[in-house]
Each structure stands twice: as structure tokens, then as C-alpha cells.
Coordinates of C-alpha atoms in Angstrom, one line a residue:
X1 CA 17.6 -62.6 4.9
X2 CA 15.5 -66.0 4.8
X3 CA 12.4 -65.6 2.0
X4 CA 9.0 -66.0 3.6
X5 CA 7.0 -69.0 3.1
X6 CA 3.6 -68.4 1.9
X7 CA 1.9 -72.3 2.1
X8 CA 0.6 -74.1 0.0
X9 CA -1.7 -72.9 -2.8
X10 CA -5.4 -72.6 -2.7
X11 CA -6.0 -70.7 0.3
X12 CA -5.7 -67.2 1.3
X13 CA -4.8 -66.9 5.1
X14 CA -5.4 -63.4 6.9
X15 CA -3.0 -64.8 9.6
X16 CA -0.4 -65.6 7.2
X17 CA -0.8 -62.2 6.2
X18 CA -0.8 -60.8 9.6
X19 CA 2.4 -62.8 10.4
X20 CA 4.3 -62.1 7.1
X21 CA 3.4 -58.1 7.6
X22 CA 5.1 -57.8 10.9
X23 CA 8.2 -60.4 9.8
X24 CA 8.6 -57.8 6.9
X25 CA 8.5 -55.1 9.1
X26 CA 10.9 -56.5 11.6
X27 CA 13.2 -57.0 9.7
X28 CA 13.1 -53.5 8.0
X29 CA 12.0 -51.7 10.5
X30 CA 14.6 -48.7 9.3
X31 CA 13.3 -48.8 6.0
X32 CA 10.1 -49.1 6.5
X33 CA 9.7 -46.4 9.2
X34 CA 11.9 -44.2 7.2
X35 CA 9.3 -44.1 4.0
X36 CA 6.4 -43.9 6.1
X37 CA 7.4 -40.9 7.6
X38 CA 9.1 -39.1 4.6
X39 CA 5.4 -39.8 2.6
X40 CA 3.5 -39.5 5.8
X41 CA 4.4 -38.8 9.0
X42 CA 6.4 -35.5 8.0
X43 CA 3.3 -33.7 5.2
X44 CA 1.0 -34.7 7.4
X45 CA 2.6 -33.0 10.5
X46 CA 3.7 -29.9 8.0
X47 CA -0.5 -30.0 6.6
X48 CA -1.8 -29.6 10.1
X49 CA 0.7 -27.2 11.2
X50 CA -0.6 -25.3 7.8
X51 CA -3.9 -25.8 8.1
X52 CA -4.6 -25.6 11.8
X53 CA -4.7 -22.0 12.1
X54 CA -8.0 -22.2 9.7
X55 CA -9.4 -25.0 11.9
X56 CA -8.8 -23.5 15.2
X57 CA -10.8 -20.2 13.8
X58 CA -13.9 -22.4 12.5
X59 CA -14.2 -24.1 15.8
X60 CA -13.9 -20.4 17.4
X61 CA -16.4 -19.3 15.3
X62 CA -14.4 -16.1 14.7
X63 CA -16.6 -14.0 13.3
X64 CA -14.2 -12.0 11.7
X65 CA -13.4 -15.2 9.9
X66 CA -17.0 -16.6 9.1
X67 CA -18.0 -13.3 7.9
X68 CA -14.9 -13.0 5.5
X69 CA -15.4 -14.3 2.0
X70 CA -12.4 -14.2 1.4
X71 CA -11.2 -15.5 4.2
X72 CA -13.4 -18.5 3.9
X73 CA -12.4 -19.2 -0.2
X74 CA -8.8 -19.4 1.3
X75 CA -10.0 -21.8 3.8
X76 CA -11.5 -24.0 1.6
X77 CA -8.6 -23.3 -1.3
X78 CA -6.3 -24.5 1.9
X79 CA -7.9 -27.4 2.4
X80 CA -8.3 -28.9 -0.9
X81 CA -4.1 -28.4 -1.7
X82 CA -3.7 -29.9 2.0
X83 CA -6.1 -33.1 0.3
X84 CA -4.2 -33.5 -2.8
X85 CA -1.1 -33.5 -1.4
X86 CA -1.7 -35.9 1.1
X87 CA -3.5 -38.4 -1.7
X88 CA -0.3 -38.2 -3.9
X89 CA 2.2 -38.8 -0.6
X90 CA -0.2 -41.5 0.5
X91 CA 0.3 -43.2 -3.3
X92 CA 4.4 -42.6 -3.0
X93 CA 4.1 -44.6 0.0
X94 CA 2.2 -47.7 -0.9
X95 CA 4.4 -47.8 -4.2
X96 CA 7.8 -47.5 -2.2
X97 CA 6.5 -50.1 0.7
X98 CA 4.7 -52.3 -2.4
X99 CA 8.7 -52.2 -3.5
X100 CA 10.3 -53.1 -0.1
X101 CA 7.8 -55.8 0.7
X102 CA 8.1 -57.6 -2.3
X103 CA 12.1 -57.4 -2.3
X104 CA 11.9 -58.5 1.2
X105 CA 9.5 -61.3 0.7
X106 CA 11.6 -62.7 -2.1
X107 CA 14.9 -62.5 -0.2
X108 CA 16.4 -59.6 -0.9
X109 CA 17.6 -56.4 1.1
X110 CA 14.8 -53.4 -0.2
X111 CA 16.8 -50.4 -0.2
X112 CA 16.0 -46.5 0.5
X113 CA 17.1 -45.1 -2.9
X114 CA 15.1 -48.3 -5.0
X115 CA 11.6 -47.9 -3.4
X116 CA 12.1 -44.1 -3.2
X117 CA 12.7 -44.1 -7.4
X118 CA 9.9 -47.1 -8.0
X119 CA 7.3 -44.6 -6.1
X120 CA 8.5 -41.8 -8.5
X121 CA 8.9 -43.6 -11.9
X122 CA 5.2 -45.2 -11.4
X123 CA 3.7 -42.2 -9.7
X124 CA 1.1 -41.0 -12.7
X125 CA -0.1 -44.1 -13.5
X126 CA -0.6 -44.4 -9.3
X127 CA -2.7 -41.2 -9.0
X128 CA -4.9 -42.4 -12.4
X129 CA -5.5 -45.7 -10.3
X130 CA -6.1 -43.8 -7.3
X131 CA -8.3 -41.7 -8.8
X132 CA -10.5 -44.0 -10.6
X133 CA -10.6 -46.6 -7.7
X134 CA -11.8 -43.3 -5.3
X135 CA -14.4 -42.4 -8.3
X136 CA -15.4 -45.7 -8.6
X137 CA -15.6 -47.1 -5.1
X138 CA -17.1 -43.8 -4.3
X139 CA -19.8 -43.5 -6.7
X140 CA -21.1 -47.3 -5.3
X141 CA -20.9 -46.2 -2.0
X142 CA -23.1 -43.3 -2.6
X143 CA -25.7 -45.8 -4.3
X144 CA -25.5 -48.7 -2.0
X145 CA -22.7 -49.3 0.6
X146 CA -22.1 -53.0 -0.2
X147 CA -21.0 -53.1 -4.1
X148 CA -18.7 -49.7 -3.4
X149 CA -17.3 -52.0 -0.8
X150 CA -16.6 -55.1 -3.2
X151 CA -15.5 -52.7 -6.1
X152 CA -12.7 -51.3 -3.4
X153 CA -11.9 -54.3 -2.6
X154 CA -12.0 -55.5 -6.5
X155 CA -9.9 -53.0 -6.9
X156 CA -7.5 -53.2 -3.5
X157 CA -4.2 -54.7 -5.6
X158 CA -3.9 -53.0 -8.4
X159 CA -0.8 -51.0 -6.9
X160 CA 0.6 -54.1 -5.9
X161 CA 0.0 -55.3 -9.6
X162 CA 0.9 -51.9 -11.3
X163 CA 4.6 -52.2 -9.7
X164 CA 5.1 -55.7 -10.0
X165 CA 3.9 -57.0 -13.1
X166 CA 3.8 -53.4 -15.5
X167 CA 0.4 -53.9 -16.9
X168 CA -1.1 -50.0 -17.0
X169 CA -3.6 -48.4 -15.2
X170 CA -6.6 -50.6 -16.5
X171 CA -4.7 -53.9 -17.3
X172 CA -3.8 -53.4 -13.4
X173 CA -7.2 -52.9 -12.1
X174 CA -8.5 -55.6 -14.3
X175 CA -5.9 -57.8 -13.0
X176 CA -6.4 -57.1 -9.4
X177 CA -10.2 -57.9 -9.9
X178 CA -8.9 -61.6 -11.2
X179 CA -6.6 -61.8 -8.1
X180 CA -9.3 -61.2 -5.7
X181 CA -11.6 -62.5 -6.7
X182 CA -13.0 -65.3 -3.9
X183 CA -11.2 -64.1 -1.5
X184 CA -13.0 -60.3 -1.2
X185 CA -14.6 -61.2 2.2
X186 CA -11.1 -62.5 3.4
X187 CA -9.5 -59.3 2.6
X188 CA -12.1 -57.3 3.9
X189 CA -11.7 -59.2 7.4
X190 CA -8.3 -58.7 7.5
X191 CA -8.5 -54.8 6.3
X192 CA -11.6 -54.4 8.8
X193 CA -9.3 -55.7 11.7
X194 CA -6.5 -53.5 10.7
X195 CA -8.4 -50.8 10.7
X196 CA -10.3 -51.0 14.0
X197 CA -7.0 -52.3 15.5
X198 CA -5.3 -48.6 13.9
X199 CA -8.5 -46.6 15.3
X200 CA -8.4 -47.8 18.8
X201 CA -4.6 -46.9 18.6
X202 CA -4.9 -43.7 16.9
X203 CA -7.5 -42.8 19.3
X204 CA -5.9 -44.2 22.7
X205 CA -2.2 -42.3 21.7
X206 CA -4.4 -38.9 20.4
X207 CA -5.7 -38.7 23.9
X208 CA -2.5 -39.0 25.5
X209 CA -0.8 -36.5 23.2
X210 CA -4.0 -34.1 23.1
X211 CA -3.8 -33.4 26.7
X212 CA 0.0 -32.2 26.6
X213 CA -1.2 -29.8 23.5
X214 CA 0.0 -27.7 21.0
X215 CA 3.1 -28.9 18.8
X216 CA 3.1 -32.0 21.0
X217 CA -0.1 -33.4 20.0
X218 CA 0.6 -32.3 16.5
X219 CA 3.5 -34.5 16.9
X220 CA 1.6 -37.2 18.3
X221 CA -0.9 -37.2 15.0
X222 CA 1.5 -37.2 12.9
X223 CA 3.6 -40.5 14.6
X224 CA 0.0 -41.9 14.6
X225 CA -0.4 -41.9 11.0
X226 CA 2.9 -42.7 9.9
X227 CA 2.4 -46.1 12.0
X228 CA -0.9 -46.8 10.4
X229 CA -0.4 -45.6 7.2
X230 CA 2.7 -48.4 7.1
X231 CA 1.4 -51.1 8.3
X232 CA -2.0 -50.6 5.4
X233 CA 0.4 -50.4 3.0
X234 CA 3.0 -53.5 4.0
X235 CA -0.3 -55.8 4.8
X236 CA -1.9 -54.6 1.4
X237 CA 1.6 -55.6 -0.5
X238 CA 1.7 -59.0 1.4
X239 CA -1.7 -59.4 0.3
X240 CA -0.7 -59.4 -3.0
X241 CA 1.9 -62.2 -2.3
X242 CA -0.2 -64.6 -0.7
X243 CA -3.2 -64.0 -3.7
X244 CA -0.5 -64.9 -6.5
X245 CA 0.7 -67.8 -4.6
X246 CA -3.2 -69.0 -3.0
X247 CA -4.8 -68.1 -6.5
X248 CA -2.0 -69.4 -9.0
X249 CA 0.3 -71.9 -7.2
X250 CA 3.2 -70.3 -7.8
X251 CA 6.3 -71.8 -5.7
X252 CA 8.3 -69.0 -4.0
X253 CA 11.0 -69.4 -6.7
X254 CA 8.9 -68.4 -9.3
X255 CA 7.2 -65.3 -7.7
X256 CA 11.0 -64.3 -7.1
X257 CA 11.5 -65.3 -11.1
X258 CA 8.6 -62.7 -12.1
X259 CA 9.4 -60.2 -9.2
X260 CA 12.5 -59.5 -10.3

């Protein structure tokens, strides 16, 4: 396995980072399809095979259902379990794919068991990231769109940081604001395109698997988000590559010195 070349420093390069995403998952295509569907593909087909029940009755309007208290407590009960598990599987992934990326990037062979134990041994300091990045970003979104926007994106490498370098929740996130800083409109154009590019797929393969129904669409959902949820978390992790090297000069010897 060749190491990627990230350029020369100075510069942060969405295409680079395109490019660099898709080598890494080429080339680990196994892995990295394996992790996103242990941490994505397979809750999130288990949540909406859970939860659907309780959907298809609200769109019904049963009113059996709607006029059940109880029935509508264990609705909501369901749905805030189905939320919190899919945060925490959602974290397990970016840590294991942050892993695999990195170890890929710097030449080495990312293997199942080593991301799989990273995502667990740094899974508590994940969700307190997680959760104060979500409060955070959230609460400036609810004030004004554009600085919960920039504190996401502040904010957008501190998992990266948090695996790699071992500096705590807020030495992370502090960190990760240092790293990004200058380059928050670039990473918001290359997370903007990922995203649309992820919608107009997730919408064009729902429709297709919709109309065959039942477990085959539910099927179809889940695929969709294991795909997406991958490729976020691989582009975020390359991300993190290309900032150390753009922001700091570091030559690809040396990020595989402190990566190690």
C-alpha cells in the first residue's frame, strides 16, 4: 500500500480531498463497508423495522392510537431510544473510519479488530464531543443560521483530533477550531457537495426501493445510509489530513511519526 500524497503546505484542496476519500476507500473497500454497516447500515435497518409500526399508525391516523396516551408516551419513549442509539453508532463509526483512514493514509493496512477497539476505547469522550458540538452548533442555529454553521464547522475535527492526537474533549475541540480555522468556507463547500451529492442519491435509490415495498425498501434505506454515512466520515478524517499538512507543513513522514 503506497501512502497518499497530500501537496504541498499552505493550501487546503477539496479535490485533494475528494480524490484521497475515494483512493482510501478503494482500497479498503472491505473494511470500510464492513464498519459502516455494523455502526450503520445494520441499527438503522433494525430502528426502522422497530419503529415503523409506530410510524405507519401516525400516518394512518389510527385513532385508536392518537387517542391512547399511552400508546402515544411509548411512541415518543420509542423514538427517543431509536435517536440515541443511532447518535452513539453514528460516533463508533466516524471513530473506527477516523482509525482506518489515517492508517491507510500513512501506509499501513487498517484492520477490523483496531478500528472496532479505537471506536470503543474513545467512545465517552466521543458522545461528550458529540454532545456539546450538537448543543453548541444547535443553540447558534436557533439564534442565527450562519455562526451555528461556522461553530459546526469550528468544531468539524475534533474526532479526528480526539483519536489521533489524545488531547480530551475540550483540548480537542479547541484544537479543531485552530485546524480550521481559514479554511471553514472550504470545508463547508466540500461538506455542502457531499451532502447534496448523498441526497440526490439517497433520494433517487429510496424511489426505486419504495416502489417494491415493505422489507425491500427497508433494505434499501438502510444500504442508503451505510453508503452516506461512510463516505462523511472517510472525507471528514481525510480532512483532517490535508488541515495538518495545508495548516502546519508537516511532510508525510512526520504525520506518520505523530499518527502512530
Amino acid at each position: 500500500m503506497t501512502t497518499a500524497t497530500l501537496g504541498r503546505p499552505g493550501r487546503f484542496e477539496i479535490g485533494r480531498v475528494f480524490s484521497n476519500t475515494f483512493s482510501v476507500i478503494t482500497r479498503n473497500i472491505g473494511l470500510c463497508v464492513g464498519l459502516a454497516a455494523l455502526f450503520s447500515g445494520l441499527p438503522a435497518l433494525l430502528l426502522r423495522l422497530w419503529t415503523q409500526p409506530q410510524i405507519d399508525a401516525v400516518m394512518r391516523q389510527d385513532p385508536a392510537a392518537m387517542a391512547d396516551p399511552g400508546a402515544m408516551f411509548r411512541n415518543s419513549y420509542i423514538t427517543i431510544i431509536a435517536g440515541l442509539i443511532s447518535f452513539v453508532c453514528a460516533l463508533l463509526l466516524q471513530s473506527a473510519l477516523v482509525r482506518a483512514t489515517i492508517e491507510d493514509l500513512n501506509g499501513k493496512r487498517p484492520s477490523f479488530g483496531d478500528c472496532i477497539q479505537i471506536a470503543l476505547r474513545f467512545l465517552l469522550p466521543t458522545l461528550a464531543i458529540g454532545l456539546l458540538v450538537g448543543l453548541g452548533a444547535g443553540l447558534g442555529l436557533m439564534l442565527l443560521i450562519v455562526p451555528g454553521i461556522i461553530l459546526w464547522l469550528g468544531w468539524s475535527m475534533s474526532v479526528p483530533v480526539l483519536i489521533q492526537e489524545r488531547r480530551g474533549v475540550f483540548g480537542s475541540m479547541s484544537r479543531s477550531r485552530a485546524l480550521t480555522k481559514g479554511s471553514r468556507w472550504a470545508l463547508f463547500g466540500l461538506f455542502l457537495i457531499l451532502i447534496i451529492i448523498a441526497m440526490i442519491i439517497q433520494w433517487g435509490m429510496l424511489l426505486v426501493f419504495v416502489l417494491f415495498g415493505g422489507i425491500i425498501a427497508e433494505i434499501g434505506a438502510a444500504l442508503v445510509q451505510t453508503v452516506v454515512s461512510m463516505v462523511l466520515s472517510i472525507a471528514t478524517a481525510v480532512s483532517y489530513v490535508e488541515l495538518r499538512q495545508a495548516k502546519e507543513g508537516a511532510s508525510i513522514d512526520e504525520l506518520a511519526e505523530i499518527f502512530s
